[in-house]
mmCIF file of C-alpha atoms in Angstrom:
data_model
loop_
_atom_site.group_PDB
_atom_site.id
_atom_site.type_symbol
_atom_site.label_atom_id
_atom_site.label_comp_id
_atom_site.label_asym_id
_atom_site.label_seq_id
_atom_site.Cartn_x
_atom_site.Cartn_y
_atom_site.Cartn_z
ATOM 1 C CA MET A 1 -0.008 -0.025 -0.009
ATOM 2 C CA THR A 2 1.418 3.378 -1.009
ATOM 3 C CA GLN A 3 1.188 6.207 1.492
ATOM 4 C CA LYS A 4 -0.332 9.420 0.155
ATOM 5 C CA GLN A 5 1.842 12.551 0.303
ATOM 6 C CA ALA A 6 1.057 14.988 3.046
ATOM 7 C CA LEU A 7 0.594 17.804 0.532
ATOM 8 C CA THR A 8 1.155 18.612 -3.161
ATOM 9 C CA ILE A 9 2.237 21.590 -5.212
ATOM 10 C CA SER A 10 0.878 22.606 -8.576
ATOM 11 C CA GLU A 11 3.165 22.942 -11.583
ATOM 12 C CA ARG A 12 2.741 26.756 -11.582
ATOM 13 C CA ALA A 13 3.607 26.975 -7.896
ATOM 14 C CA ALA A 14 6.567 24.648 -8.299
ATOM 15 C CA GLU A 15 8.053 26.798 -11.071
ATOM 16 C CA ARG A 16 7.606 29.978 -8.967
ATOM 17 C CA VAL A 17 9.149 28.293 -5.877
ATOM 18 C CA LYS A 18 12.137 27.136 -7.960
ATOM 19 C CA GLU A 19 12.670 30.699 -9.236
ATOM 20 C CA ILE A 20 12.581 32.135 -5.712
ATOM 21 C CA MET A 21 14.775 29.402 -4.257
ATOM 22 C CA ALA A 22 17.403 29.911 -6.912
ATOM 23 C CA SER A 23 17.565 33.630 -6.217
ATOM 24 C CA ARG A 24 17.867 33.010 -2.412
ATOM 25 C CA ASP A 25 20.174 29.990 -2.594
ATOM 26 C CA ALA A 26 17.724 28.046 -0.417
ATOM 27 C CA GLY A 27 17.249 24.289 -0.496
ATOM 28 C CA TYR A 28 13.784 23.797 0.973
ATOM 29 C CA LEU A 29 10.389 25.429 1.039
ATOM 30 C CA ARG A 30 9.025 25.364 4.596
ATOM 31 C CA VAL A 31 5.236 25.648 5.058
ATOM 32 C CA GLY A 32 3.147 25.721 8.156
ATOM 33 C CA VAL A 33 0.352 27.445 10.026
ATOM 34 C CA LYS A 34 0.396 29.864 12.941
ATOM 35 C CA LYS A 35 -2.265 31.469 15.152
ATOM 36 C CA GLY A 36 -3.335 34.850 13.896
ATOM 37 C CA GLY A 37 -5.820 36.880 11.931
ATOM 38 C CA CYS A 38 -9.513 37.261 12.480
ATOM 39 C CA ALA A 39 -10.363 33.652 11.488
ATOM 40 C CA GLY A 40 -7.804 32.114 13.849
ATOM 41 C CA MET A 41 -4.880 30.820 11.738
ATOM 42 C CA GLU A 42 -2.591 31.975 8.954
ATOM 43 C CA TYR A 43 -0.520 30.013 6.408
ATOM 44 C CA VAL A 44 3.229 30.681 6.590
ATOM 45 C CA MET A 45 5.949 30.028 4.037
ATOM 46 C CA ASP A 46 9.697 30.417 4.269
ATOM 47 C CA TYR A 47 12.819 29.193 2.503
ATOM 48 C CA VAL A 48 15.384 27.337 4.581
ATOM 49 C CA ALA A 49 18.766 25.680 4.072
ATOM 50 C CA GLU A 50 17.950 22.550 6.108
ATOM 51 C CA PRO A 51 14.872 20.898 7.595
ATOM 52 C CA ASP A 52 14.453 20.636 11.347
ATOM 53 C CA PRO A 53 14.709 17.091 12.766
ATOM 54 C CA LEU A 54 10.931 16.682 13.278
ATOM 55 C CA ASP A 55 9.837 18.200 9.973
ATOM 56 C CA GLU A 56 7.846 16.134 7.458
ATOM 57 C CA VAL A 57 9.733 16.146 4.125
ATOM 58 C CA VAL A 58 7.693 15.987 0.894
ATOM 59 C CA LYS A 59 9.079 15.959 -2.666
ATOM 60 C CA ASP A 60 6.752 17.008 -5.469
ATOM 61 C CA ARG A 61 7.540 18.407 -8.938
ATOM 62 C CA ASP A 62 11.251 18.726 -8.131
ATOM 63 C CA VAL A 63 10.582 20.888 -5.077
ATOM 64 C CA THR A 64 11.401 19.662 -1.576
ATOM 65 C CA ILE A 65 8.869 20.937 0.940
ATOM 66 C CA VAL A 66 9.215 20.686 4.662
ATOM 67 C CA ILE A 67 6.222 20.882 6.998
ATOM 68 C CA ASP A 68 6.803 21.733 10.623
ATOM 69 C CA ALA A 69 5.500 18.985 12.914
ATOM 70 C CA THR A 70 2.942 21.172 14.670
ATOM 71 C CA SER A 71 1.307 22.073 11.339
ATOM 72 C CA LEU A 72 1.197 18.675 9.690
ATOM 73 C CA LEU A 73 -2.352 17.648 10.693
ATOM 74 C CA PHE A 74 -3.696 21.011 9.498
ATOM 75 C CA LEU A 75 -2.069 20.638 6.075
ATOM 76 C CA LEU A 76 -2.768 16.995 5.169
ATOM 77 C CA GLY A 77 -4.313 16.859 1.702
ATOM 78 C CA CYS A 78 -3.473 20.483 0.910
ATOM 79 C CA GLU A 79 -2.345 21.704 -2.495
ATOM 80 C CA ILE A 80 -0.160 24.816 -2.873
ATOM 81 C CA ASP A 81 -0.904 26.763 -6.056
ATOM 82 C CA TRP A 82 0.380 29.968 -7.665
ATOM 83 C CA GLU A 83 -2.443 32.305 -8.663
ATOM 84 C CA VAL A 84 -2.065 35.282 -11.043
ATOM 85 C CA THR A 85 -4.902 37.776 -11.459
ATOM 86 C CA PRO A 86 -4.947 41.197 -13.174
ATOM 87 C CA ILE A 87 -4.207 42.888 -9.821
ATOM 88 C CA SER A 88 -2.111 40.351 -7.846
ATOM 89 C CA SER A 89 -0.008 37.208 -7.810
ATOM 90 C CA ARG A 90 0.250 34.961 -4.785
ATOM 91 C CA PHE A 91 0.532 31.471 -3.390
ATOM 92 C CA VAL A 92 -2.815 29.940 -2.419
ATOM 93 C CA PHE A 93 -3.531 26.915 -0.268
ATOM 94 C CA ARG A 94 -6.352 24.633 -1.370
ATOM 95 C CA ASN A 95 -6.917 22.866 1.910
ATOM 96 C CA PRO A 96 -9.633 20.308 2.681
ATOM 97 C CA ASN A 97 -9.142 21.032 6.425
ATOM 98 C CA GLU A 98 -10.168 24.680 5.993
ATOM 99 C CA THR A 99 -13.639 25.303 7.392
ATOM 100 C CA ASP A 100 -13.835 29.086 7.096
ATOM 101 C CA ALA A 101 -11.863 32.128 5.925
ATOM 102 C CA CYS A 102 -11.974 35.822 6.752
ATOM 103 C CA GLY A 103 -13.305 38.285 4.207
ATOM 104 C CA CYS A 104 -9.880 39.550 3.197
ATOM 105 C CA GLY A 105 -8.538 36.036 2.674
ATOM 106 C CA GLU A 106 -5.543 36.459 4.979
ATOM 107 C CA SER A 107 -6.611 34.050 7.708
ATOM 108 C CA VAL A 108 -8.520 30.787 7.904
ATOM 109 C CA THR A 109 -10.166 28.430 10.346
ATOM 110 C CA LEU A 110 -8.595 24.968 10.207
ATOM 111 C CA VAL A 111 -9.396 21.664 11.835
ATOM 112 C CA PRO A 112 -6.887 18.807 12.130
ATOM 113 C CA ALA A 113 -7.229 16.090 9.519
ATOM 114 C CA GLN A 114 -9.120 13.006 10.722
ATOM 115 C CA PRO A 115 -7.779 9.482 10.207
ATOM 116 C CA ALA A 116 -9.257 7.679 7.219
#
C-alpha cells in the first residue's frame, strides 16, 4: 500500500518556488500554520537551508517541501498553487481542512485532519 503525500504543489507553484529558491540559494520550502488573523490561523511560508529534525519532508515536482511537525495535521491533503490575477499574484492553499476564511482572505479556520 502506497502512502499518500502530506501535501502537493501545482506545476505553476513549483516553477515559482524554484525561481525564488534559486535567487535566495535556499534548499527547501518550509510551510506551516500559525495562530493569527480574524479567522484564527494563517498560512506561513519560508525558504530554509535545512529541515528541522521533526519536519515532514515531501518531494513534489522537483521541489522539496518541509512541513513543521505542529502544522502537519492542519495541512494534510493540501495543494499549494500559484495564482495570477490582473491585480495580484500569490501562493494559495487549497486545503480540505479549512472550514472558514476571513473576508480579506488572509486568515482561515482549520481543523486537524481526521484518520481515514
